[in-house]
Amino acid sequence: MRIAVPKEIKNNENRVALTPAGAQEFTKNGHQVFIQESAGLGSGFPDQAYKNAGATIIPTIEETYSKGEMIMKVKEPIEPEYSLIQENQLLFTYFHFASNKPLTEAMIKSKAICLAYETVEKEDKTLPLLIPMSEVAGRMSVQKGANYLEKPLGGRGILLGGVPGTLPAKVLILGGGIVGTQAAWMASGLGADVIILDVSLSRMRHLSTVMPKNVKTMMSNEFNIRHLIKNADLIIGAVLIPGAKAPHLITRDMLKEMLPGTVLVDVAVDQGGCIETCKPTTHEDPTYTIDGVLHYCVANMPGAVPYTSTLALTNATLPYAMELAQKGWQEACDKYPELHHGFNIIKGDIVYEAVAETFNLPYVPVSYYLNHH
Ligand SMILES: NC(=O)c1ccc[n+]([C@@H]2O[C@H](COP(=O)([O-])OP(=O)(O)OC[C@H]3O[C@@H](n4cnc5c(N)ncnc54)[C@H](O)[C@@H]3O)[C@@H](O)[C@H]2O)c1
């Protein structure tokens, strides 16, 4: 198969979908790999490393897209890329369709096959291609939050762990999944008082057995949230309802109840955010303040640590990409049934129910395509 890897063009996105090690695995198995010039540079992989792995370096993004039967990317295609996508091309990348109508419409029009990292879902409901980036974003959310709590950056001026004789900061984490768990490890490790809110009792049972003593769990509901936000220093949004928009657990009116200089880090921003006043920001201009409350809502947090993120992501994507290259997208589902859930749009049809529902568009079950080959 011909595999093409364009350079990411989204603001401050330095990750790349394939490492030289991955390229070598493909070429070793008889596939052709086309990498856009300098695509790996931001992650620390020069063109020569890909060449040594048997890949061909392509000078322009247009040509790179035109070479691939499968396009491997990190972020969803953005407007200038829409017209480069061809009918029947397999796109393997993050899409986050539910929060992006123009992208959904463009991909329907392209008649490409859109396999979304974020909805590949195993039988036990885990999301193997979201986990590595969630781990990165979760750990980073506390690093960022601690930083923005500093007074000169707009925060309350409280040190996360305090010092002897002072109380540590209070960290509230909405959602105790991958992001929430990693955030809790980091915040508790720095000495903060941490509360994780979730709706899953079994999840909270698990967390309460593995987490240190300075991490508590509580049922997520409006009553508890309204009570806790009044003296929280750092609030981290980490809720996920797979494939759908995040629920607004913190509403606009609640900001007035918070302490001035409270920091909100809404990691769920890529699914619309679980804080009503959250709107996506970039690493260049990451924060804004409403009612004295600082918001950090960068939609591609892992993009700031591309070395770690690229390795973490490609460790998880490569086995799937290899099977897709070896067998094609329909047969690859035999070995990895979790890929079924990854298909969101196929040849103009929405095949992921939550996306169709979000935009009130027709839905075709993915089995229609997978059983007819
Ligand atoms: N901004 C970024 O750069 C970035 C990076 C990675 C992940 N993310 C996003 O972070 C979010 C969380 O991802 P994850 O991997 O931790 O998901 P996850 O599925 O592991 O965890 C989500 C948790 O939310 C809980 N939840 C659902 N409804 C809730 C509610 N009403 N109140 C409290 N908890 C609730 C679930 O029970 C689950 O434990 C996702 O939106 C993901 O896309 C963003």
Short mmCIF file of C-alpha atoms and ligand atoms in Angstrom, two decimals:
data_model
loop_
_atom_site.label_atom_id
_atom_site.label_comp_id
_atom_site.label_asym_id
_atom_site.label_seq_id
_atom_site.Cartn_x
_atom_site.Cartn_y
_atom_site.Cartn_z
CA MET A 1 0.00 0.00 0.00
CA ARG A 2 1.06 3.61 -0.56
CA ILE A 3 1.11 5.44 2.77
CA ALA A 4 1.41 9.22 2.82
CA VAL A 5 2.15 11.37 5.85
CA PRO A 6 1.56 15.13 5.44
CA LYS A 7 3.13 17.73 7.68
CA GLU A 8 0.61 18.99 10.23
CA ILE A 9 -0.44 22.56 9.49
CA LYS A 10 -2.62 23.29 12.51
CA ASN A 11 -1.31 26.10 14.74
CA ASN A 12 1.66 24.89 16.82
CA GLU A 13 1.12 21.24 15.96
CA ASN A 14 4.52 19.58 15.91
CA ARG A 15 3.51 15.95 16.10
CA VAL A 16 3.81 13.59 13.15
CA ALA A 17 1.73 10.48 12.46
CA LEU A 18 4.64 8.15 11.74
CA THR A 19 8.16 7.86 13.19
CA PRO A 20 11.18 6.64 11.22
CA ALA A 21 10.83 3.37 13.16
CA GLY A 22 7.25 3.05 11.88
CA ALA A 23 8.30 3.91 8.33
CA GLN A 24 10.90 1.16 8.51
CA GLU A 25 8.26 -1.39 9.57
CA PHE A 26 6.13 -0.45 6.55
CA THR A 27 8.93 -0.55 4.00
CA LYS A 28 10.20 -3.82 5.44
CA ASN A 29 6.75 -5.27 4.72
CA GLY A 30 6.79 -4.08 1.11
CA HIS A 31 4.77 -0.87 1.47
CA GLN A 32 5.71 2.51 0.05
CA VAL A 33 5.97 5.43 2.47
CA PHE A 34 5.78 9.09 1.40
CA ILE A 35 6.63 11.71 4.00
CA GLN A 36 6.17 15.40 3.37
CA GLU A 37 9.42 17.32 3.71
CA SER A 38 10.19 18.28 7.32
CA ALA A 39 7.01 16.57 8.63
CA GLY A 40 8.95 14.95 11.47
CA LEU A 41 11.23 17.85 12.32
CA GLY A 42 9.05 19.28 15.08
CA SER A 43 9.18 15.93 16.87
CA GLY A 44 12.91 15.61 16.42
CA PHE A 45 12.94 13.34 13.35
CA PRO A 46 14.85 14.78 10.35
CA ASP A 47 14.02 13.84 6.75
CA GLN A 48 17.23 11.82 6.53
CA ALA A 49 16.01 9.47 9.27
CA TYR A 50 12.93 8.67 7.15
CA LYS A 51 15.06 8.26 4.04
CA ASN A 52 17.26 5.81 5.89
CA ALA A 53 14.10 3.90 6.76
CA GLY A 54 13.27 3.58 3.04
CA ALA A 55 10.69 6.36 2.80
CA THR A 56 10.46 8.96 0.01
CA ILE A 57 10.46 12.64 0.94
CA ILE A 58 7.85 14.72 -0.92
CA PRO A 59 8.25 18.51 -1.19
CA THR A 60 4.63 19.74 -1.06
CA ILE A 61 1.46 18.95 0.85
CA GLU A 62 -0.55 18.69 -2.39
CA GLU A 63 1.76 16.05 -3.80
CA THR A 64 1.89 14.19 -0.49
CA TYR A 65 -1.90 13.87 -0.36
CA SER A 66 -2.00 12.77 -4.00
CA LYS A 67 0.47 9.91 -3.35
CA GLY A 68 -1.38 8.07 -0.60
CA GLU A 69 -3.94 5.30 -0.62
CA MET A 70 -3.84 5.77 3.13
CA ILE A 71 -3.19 9.20 4.66
CA MET A 72 -1.88 9.08 8.21
CA LYS A 73 -2.26 12.28 10.19
CA VAL A 74 -2.52 13.50 13.74
CA LYS A 75 -5.07 16.32 13.77
CA GLU A 76 -8.28 16.56 11.75
CA PRO A 77 -7.89 18.04 8.27
CA ILE A 78 -8.38 21.80 8.29
CA GLU A 79 -9.99 23.91 5.58
CA PRO A 80 -7.00 24.22 3.18
CA GLU A 81 -6.68 20.41 3.23
CA TYR A 82 -10.33 19.60 2.40
CA SER A 83 -9.85 19.85 -1.35
CA LEU A 84 -6.72 17.64 -1.28
CA ILE A 85 -8.64 14.62 -0.04
CA GLN A 86 -9.68 12.18 -2.74
CA GLU A 87 -12.56 9.77 -3.18
CA ASN A 88 -11.85 6.33 -1.65
CA GLN A 89 -8.75 7.55 0.15
CA LEU A 90 -8.43 6.10 3.65
CA LEU A 91 -7.81 8.80 6.26
CA PHE A 92 -6.50 7.55 9.58
CA THR A 93 -6.32 10.45 12.05
CA TYR A 94 -8.17 12.26 14.84
CA PHE A 95 -11.37 13.89 13.53
CA HIS A 96 -13.63 14.83 16.48
CA PHE A 97 -16.56 15.23 14.07
CA ALA A 98 -19.24 15.87 16.72
CA SER A 99 -17.83 19.31 17.49
CA ASN A 100 -17.09 20.30 13.87
CA LYS A 101 -19.89 20.60 11.34
CA PRO A 102 -17.85 22.11 8.46
CA LEU A 103 -15.39 19.21 8.70
CA THR A 104 -18.21 16.67 8.75
CA GLU A 105 -19.77 18.21 5.65
CA ALA A 106 -16.43 18.41 3.85
CA MET A 107 -15.62 14.77 4.55
CA ILE A 108 -19.08 13.64 3.40
CA LYS A 109 -18.46 15.53 0.18
CA SER A 110 -14.98 14.06 -0.31
CA LYS A 111 -16.31 10.46 -0.36
CA ALA A 112 -13.18 9.41 1.51
CA ILE A 113 -13.09 6.72 4.22
CA CYS A 114 -12.66 8.43 7.58
CA LEU A 115 -11.29 6.22 10.32
CA ALA A 116 -11.12 8.29 13.50
CA TYR A 117 -8.50 7.51 16.13
CA GLU A 118 -10.75 8.77 18.91
CA THR A 119 -13.63 6.35 18.35
CA VAL A 120 -11.68 3.12 17.84
CA GLU A 121 -13.20 1.27 20.78
CA LYS A 122 -12.43 -2.09 22.36
CA GLU A 123 -15.02 -4.48 23.74
CA ASP A 124 -14.30 -3.28 27.27
CA LYS A 125 -15.17 0.26 26.08
CA THR A 126 -11.60 1.54 26.28
CA LEU A 127 -10.34 3.84 23.51
CA PRO A 128 -6.82 2.64 22.66
CA LEU A 129 -5.92 5.56 20.38
CA LEU A 130 -7.19 8.23 22.74
CA ILE A 131 -5.46 6.82 25.79
CA PRO A 132 -1.88 7.92 24.99
CA MET A 133 -2.87 11.52 24.23
CA SER A 134 -5.17 11.62 27.22
CA GLU A 135 -2.26 10.49 29.36
CA VAL A 136 -0.16 13.35 28.02
CA ALA A 137 -2.94 15.97 28.34
CA GLY A 138 -3.89 14.77 31.83
CA ARG A 139 -0.35 15.07 33.14
CA MET A 140 0.11 18.39 31.37
CA SER A 141 -3.16 19.89 32.69
CA VAL A 142 -1.71 20.04 36.20
CA GLN A 143 1.64 21.40 35.00
CA LYS A 144 -0.28 24.19 33.19
CA GLY A 145 -2.76 24.73 36.01
CA ALA A 146 0.00 25.06 38.61
CA ASN A 147 1.74 27.57 36.37
CA TYR A 148 -1.33 29.73 35.74
CA LEU A 149 -2.18 29.79 39.44
CA GLU A 150 0.83 32.09 39.78
CA LYS A 151 -0.23 35.69 40.30
CA PRO A 152 1.70 37.29 37.40
CA LEU A 153 -0.05 34.88 35.02
CA GLY A 154 -3.53 35.76 36.30
CA GLY A 155 -4.04 33.10 38.95
CA ARG A 156 -4.84 33.24 42.68
CA GLY A 157 -1.20 33.13 43.65
CA ILE A 158 -1.36 29.81 45.47
CA LEU A 159 1.36 27.16 45.29
CA LEU A 160 -0.19 23.80 44.43
CA GLY A 161 1.41 21.89 47.29
CA GLY A 162 1.61 24.84 49.72
CA VAL A 163 4.47 24.73 52.25
CA PRO A 164 4.49 23.62 55.90
CA GLY A 165 2.15 25.89 57.83
CA THR A 166 -0.08 26.69 54.81
CA LEU A 167 -2.88 24.72 53.22
CA PRO A 168 -2.24 23.20 49.78
CA ALA A 169 -4.35 24.16 46.77
CA LYS A 170 -7.70 22.45 46.14
CA VAL A 171 -7.91 20.72 42.78
CA LEU A 172 -11.26 19.60 41.39
CA ILE A 173 -11.21 17.09 38.55
CA LEU A 174 -14.41 16.55 36.54
CA GLY A 175 -14.25 13.02 35.12
CA GLY A 176 -12.03 10.27 36.50
CA GLY A 177 -11.09 8.55 33.23
CA ILE A 178 -7.63 8.57 31.68
CA VAL A 179 -7.15 12.37 31.72
CA GLY A 180 -8.61 12.70 35.20
CA THR A 181 -6.55 9.87 36.64
CA GLN A 182 -3.27 11.16 35.25
CA ALA A 183 -4.13 14.68 36.44
CA ALA A 184 -4.89 13.31 39.90
CA TRP A 185 -1.53 11.51 40.04
CA MET A 186 0.34 14.69 39.17
CA ALA A 187 -1.66 17.03 41.43
CA SER A 188 -1.53 14.68 44.39
CA GLY A 189 2.16 14.08 43.79
CA LEU A 190 2.74 17.82 44.10
CA GLY A 191 0.84 17.80 47.41
CA ALA A 192 -2.51 19.33 46.41
CA ASP A 193 -5.88 18.31 47.90
CA VAL A 194 -7.65 16.54 45.05
CA ILE A 195 -11.30 15.62 44.48
CA ILE A 196 -12.33 13.59 41.45
CA LEU A 197 -15.99 13.76 40.40
CA ASP A 198 -17.39 11.03 38.19
CA VAL A 199 -20.76 9.43 37.48
CA SER A 200 -19.40 5.89 37.44
CA LEU A 201 -19.40 4.27 40.88
CA SER A 202 -17.22 1.41 39.72
CA ARG A 203 -14.68 3.87 38.37
CA MET A 204 -14.64 5.75 41.68
CA ARG A 205 -14.30 2.47 43.62
CA HIS A 206 -11.25 1.66 41.55
CA LEU A 207 -9.78 5.15 41.98
CA SER A 208 -10.26 5.14 45.72
CA THR A 209 -8.25 1.93 46.02
CA VAL A 210 -5.31 3.03 43.84
CA MET A 211 -5.02 6.73 44.61
CA PRO A 212 -3.05 8.26 47.50
CA LYS A 213 -4.81 9.65 50.57
CA ASN A 214 -4.93 13.24 49.29
CA VAL A 215 -7.28 12.17 46.45
CA LYS A 216 -11.00 11.80 47.26
CA THR A 217 -13.87 10.83 44.97
CA MET A 218 -17.38 12.25 44.83
CA MET A 219 -20.49 11.68 42.72
CA SER A 220 -20.74 14.15 39.86
CA ASN A 221 -24.00 16.09 40.00
CA GLU A 222 -24.98 19.74 39.92
CA PHE A 223 -25.49 19.93 43.67
CA ASN A 224 -21.99 18.68 44.49
CA ILE A 225 -20.35 20.74 41.74
CA ARG A 226 -22.02 23.97 42.95
CA HIS A 227 -20.80 23.27 46.46
CA LEU A 228 -17.20 22.41 45.52
CA ILE A 229 -16.42 25.17 43.04
CA LYS A 230 -16.75 27.81 45.76
CA ASN A 231 -13.30 27.12 47.14
CA ALA A 232 -11.52 25.25 44.37
CA ASP A 233 -8.25 26.74 43.11
CA LEU A 234 -7.81 24.63 40.01
CA ILE A 235 -10.65 22.90 38.12
CA ILE A 236 -9.81 20.41 35.40
CA GLY A 237 -12.48 19.36 32.87
CA ALA A 238 -11.89 15.74 31.84
CA VAL A 239 -15.33 14.36 30.97
CA LEU A 240 -16.00 12.23 27.94
CA ILE A 241 -19.13 10.77 26.40
CA PRO A 242 -17.63 8.89 23.43
CA GLY A 243 -18.31 10.49 20.05
CA ALA A 244 -20.70 13.09 21.51
CA LYS A 245 -20.39 16.65 22.74
CA ALA A 246 -19.30 17.02 26.36
CA PRO A 247 -22.06 18.03 28.85
CA HIS A 248 -21.74 21.52 30.37
CA LEU A 249 -21.13 20.66 34.01
CA ILE A 250 -19.92 24.18 34.85
CA THR A 251 -22.34 26.83 33.62
CA ARG A 252 -21.72 30.50 33.09
CA ASP A 253 -23.56 31.55 36.28
CA MET A 254 -21.24 29.38 38.40
CA LEU A 255 -18.18 31.54 37.60
CA LYS A 256 -19.49 34.25 39.94
CA GLU A 257 -19.42 31.72 42.80
CA MET A 258 -15.72 30.96 42.32
CA LEU A 259 -12.73 32.63 43.98
CA PRO A 260 -11.11 35.32 41.83
CA GLY A 261 -8.06 33.85 40.12
CA THR A 262 -9.43 30.32 40.03
CA VAL A 263 -7.92 28.48 37.06
CA LEU A 264 -10.06 26.32 34.74
CA VAL A 265 -8.27 23.89 32.45
CA ASP A 266 -10.89 22.33 30.16
CA VAL A 267 -9.13 19.38 28.57
CA ALA A 268 -12.47 18.23 27.09
CA VAL A 269 -12.47 21.32 24.85
CA ASP A 270 -11.91 19.13 21.80
CA GLN A 271 -15.39 17.66 22.39
CA GLY A 272 -16.97 21.06 22.97
CA GLY A 273 -15.80 21.43 26.58
CA CYS A 274 -17.52 20.58 29.89
CA ILE A 275 -17.35 24.24 30.98
CA GLU A 276 -19.97 26.41 29.26
CA THR A 277 -17.64 29.40 28.90
CA CYS A 278 -14.88 27.31 27.31
CA LYS A 279 -13.87 28.11 23.76
CA PRO A 280 -10.87 26.57 22.01
CA THR A 281 -7.55 28.41 22.36
CA THR A 282 -4.06 27.80 20.97
CA HIS A 283 -0.61 27.42 22.51
CA GLU A 284 0.21 30.91 21.18
CA ASP A 285 -2.68 32.51 23.02
CA PRO A 286 -3.79 29.86 25.51
CA THR A 287 -5.87 31.72 28.11
CA TYR A 288 -8.61 34.28 28.63
CA THR A 289 -10.45 35.52 31.70
CA ILE A 290 -14.20 35.74 32.35
CA ASP A 291 -15.60 37.04 35.65
CA GLY A 292 -12.09 36.93 37.16
CA VAL A 293 -11.74 33.22 36.36
CA LEU A 294 -8.83 32.21 34.12
CA HIS A 295 -9.65 29.72 31.33
CA TYR A 296 -7.04 27.52 29.62
CA CYS A 297 -8.69 25.62 26.75
CA VAL A 298 -5.99 24.51 24.32
CA ALA A 299 -7.51 21.92 22.01
CA ASN A 300 -4.22 20.20 21.17
CA MET A 301 -2.35 20.18 24.45
CA PRO A 302 -0.08 17.22 23.54
CA GLY A 303 1.16 19.28 20.58
CA ALA A 304 3.36 21.23 22.99
CA VAL A 305 5.35 18.14 23.95
CA PRO A 306 5.73 16.60 20.49
CA TYR A 307 8.59 14.30 21.31
CA THR A 308 6.68 12.47 24.05
CA SER A 309 3.37 12.70 22.21
CA THR A 310 4.55 11.41 18.85
CA LEU A 311 6.17 8.38 20.42
CA ALA A 312 3.18 7.71 22.68
CA LEU A 313 0.70 8.04 19.80
CA THR A 314 2.59 6.02 17.21
CA ASN A 315 3.24 3.23 19.71
CA ALA A 316 -0.55 2.82 19.74
CA THR A 317 -1.47 3.51 16.08
CA LEU A 318 1.20 1.53 14.26
CA PRO A 319 -0.20 -2.00 14.80
CA TYR A 320 -3.56 -0.86 13.35
CA ALA A 321 -1.96 1.06 10.49
CA MET A 322 0.12 -1.99 9.63
CA GLU A 323 -2.95 -4.23 9.49
CA LEU A 324 -4.79 -1.63 7.37
CA ALA A 325 -1.85 -1.58 4.96
CA GLN A 326 -1.51 -5.35 4.83
CA LYS A 327 -5.19 -6.28 4.51
CA GLY A 328 -7.17 -3.16 3.55
CA TRP A 329 -9.72 -1.38 5.75
CA GLN A 330 -12.46 -3.98 5.57
CA GLU A 331 -10.35 -7.07 6.28
CA ALA A 332 -8.34 -5.28 9.00
CA CYS A 333 -11.47 -5.37 11.17
CA ASP A 334 -11.24 -9.17 11.33
CA LYS A 335 -8.06 -9.00 13.41
CA TYR A 336 -8.97 -5.78 15.22
CA PRO A 337 -12.77 -5.60 15.71
CA GLU A 338 -12.28 -2.33 17.60
CA LEU A 339 -11.67 -0.66 14.21
CA HIS A 340 -15.42 -1.06 13.42
CA HIS A 341 -16.19 1.77 15.81
CA GLY A 342 -13.47 3.93 14.31
CA PHE A 343 -15.26 4.43 10.99
CA ASN A 344 -17.20 7.69 11.10
CA ILE A 345 -17.80 8.52 7.45
CA ILE A 346 -17.48 6.13 4.51
CA LYS A 347 -17.87 7.25 0.91
CA GLY A 348 -20.26 10.06 1.80
CA ASP A 349 -22.30 8.19 4.45
CA ILE A 350 -22.11 8.88 8.20
CA VAL A 351 -21.59 5.48 9.79
CA TYR A 352 -21.15 6.62 13.40
CA GLU A 353 -24.52 7.08 15.08
CA ALA A 354 -23.61 9.82 17.58
CA VAL A 355 -22.23 12.03 14.79
CA ALA A 356 -25.36 11.56 12.65
CA GLU A 357 -27.53 12.38 15.68
CA THR A 358 -25.54 15.49 16.56
CA PHE A 359 -26.12 17.02 13.14
CA ASN A 360 -29.49 15.38 12.48
CA LEU A 361 -28.14 13.77 9.32
CA PRO A 362 -28.88 10.29 7.89
CA TYR A 363 -27.07 7.33 9.42
CA VAL A 364 -25.91 4.15 7.68
CA PRO A 365 -24.67 1.32 9.93
CA VAL A 366 -21.00 0.53 9.32
CA SER A 367 -21.97 -3.13 8.88
CA TYR A 368 -23.44 -2.12 5.50
CA TYR A 369 -19.91 -1.51 4.25
CA LEU A 370 -18.10 -4.17 6.23
CA ASN A 371 -20.44 -7.04 5.32
CA HIS A 372 -20.51 -6.24 1.61
CA HIS A 373 -16.92 -6.92 0.71
N1 LIG B 1 -7.28 19.11 24.91
C1 LIG B 1 -6.50 18.11 24.57
O1 LIG B 1 -5.41 18.33 24.06
C2 LIG B 1 -6.94 16.70 24.81
C3 LIG B 1 -6.03 15.64 24.75
C4 LIG B 1 -6.46 14.35 25.05
C5 LIG B 1 -7.79 14.12 25.40
N2 LIG B 1 -8.67 15.17 25.42
C6 LIG B 1 -10.08 15.04 25.82
O2 LIG B 1 -10.19 14.84 27.22
C7 LIG B 1 -11.48 14.30 27.50
C8 LIG B 1 -11.36 13.15 28.50
O3 LIG B 1 -10.70 12.02 27.89
P1 LIG B 1 -10.42 10.66 28.67
O4 LIG B 1 -9.50 9.87 27.81
O5 LIG B 1 -10.03 10.91 30.06
O6 LIG B 1 -11.84 9.96 28.65
P2 LIG B 1 -12.32 8.74 29.55
O7 LIG B 1 -13.45 8.08 28.84
O8 LIG B 1 -11.17 7.90 29.99
O9 LIG B 1 -12.90 9.44 30.86
C9 LIG B 1 -14.06 10.19 30.85
C10 LIG B 1 -14.68 10.07 32.22
O10 LIG B 1 -15.75 11.00 32.29
C11 LIG B 1 -16.71 10.42 33.12
N3 LIG B 1 -17.97 11.14 32.99
C12 LIG B 1 -18.96 11.02 32.07
N4 LIG B 1 -19.98 11.86 32.34
C13 LIG B 1 -19.62 12.54 33.47
C14 LIG B 1 -20.23 13.55 34.25
N5 LIG B 1 -21.43 14.04 33.94
N6 LIG B 1 -19.55 14.01 35.33
C15 LIG B 1 -18.32 13.53 35.66
N7 LIG B 1 -17.71 12.56 34.97
C16 LIG B 1 -18.34 12.07 33.88
C17 LIG B 1 -16.75 8.98 32.69
O11 LIG B 1 -17.38 8.14 33.64
C18 LIG B 1 -15.25 8.70 32.54
O12 LIG B 1 -14.69 8.18 33.72
C19 LIG B 1 -12.03 13.91 26.13
O13 LIG B 1 -12.92 14.90 25.68
C20 LIG B 1 -10.81 13.88 25.24
O14 LIG B 1 -11.13 14.07 23.87
C21 LIG B 1 -8.25 16.45 25.13
#
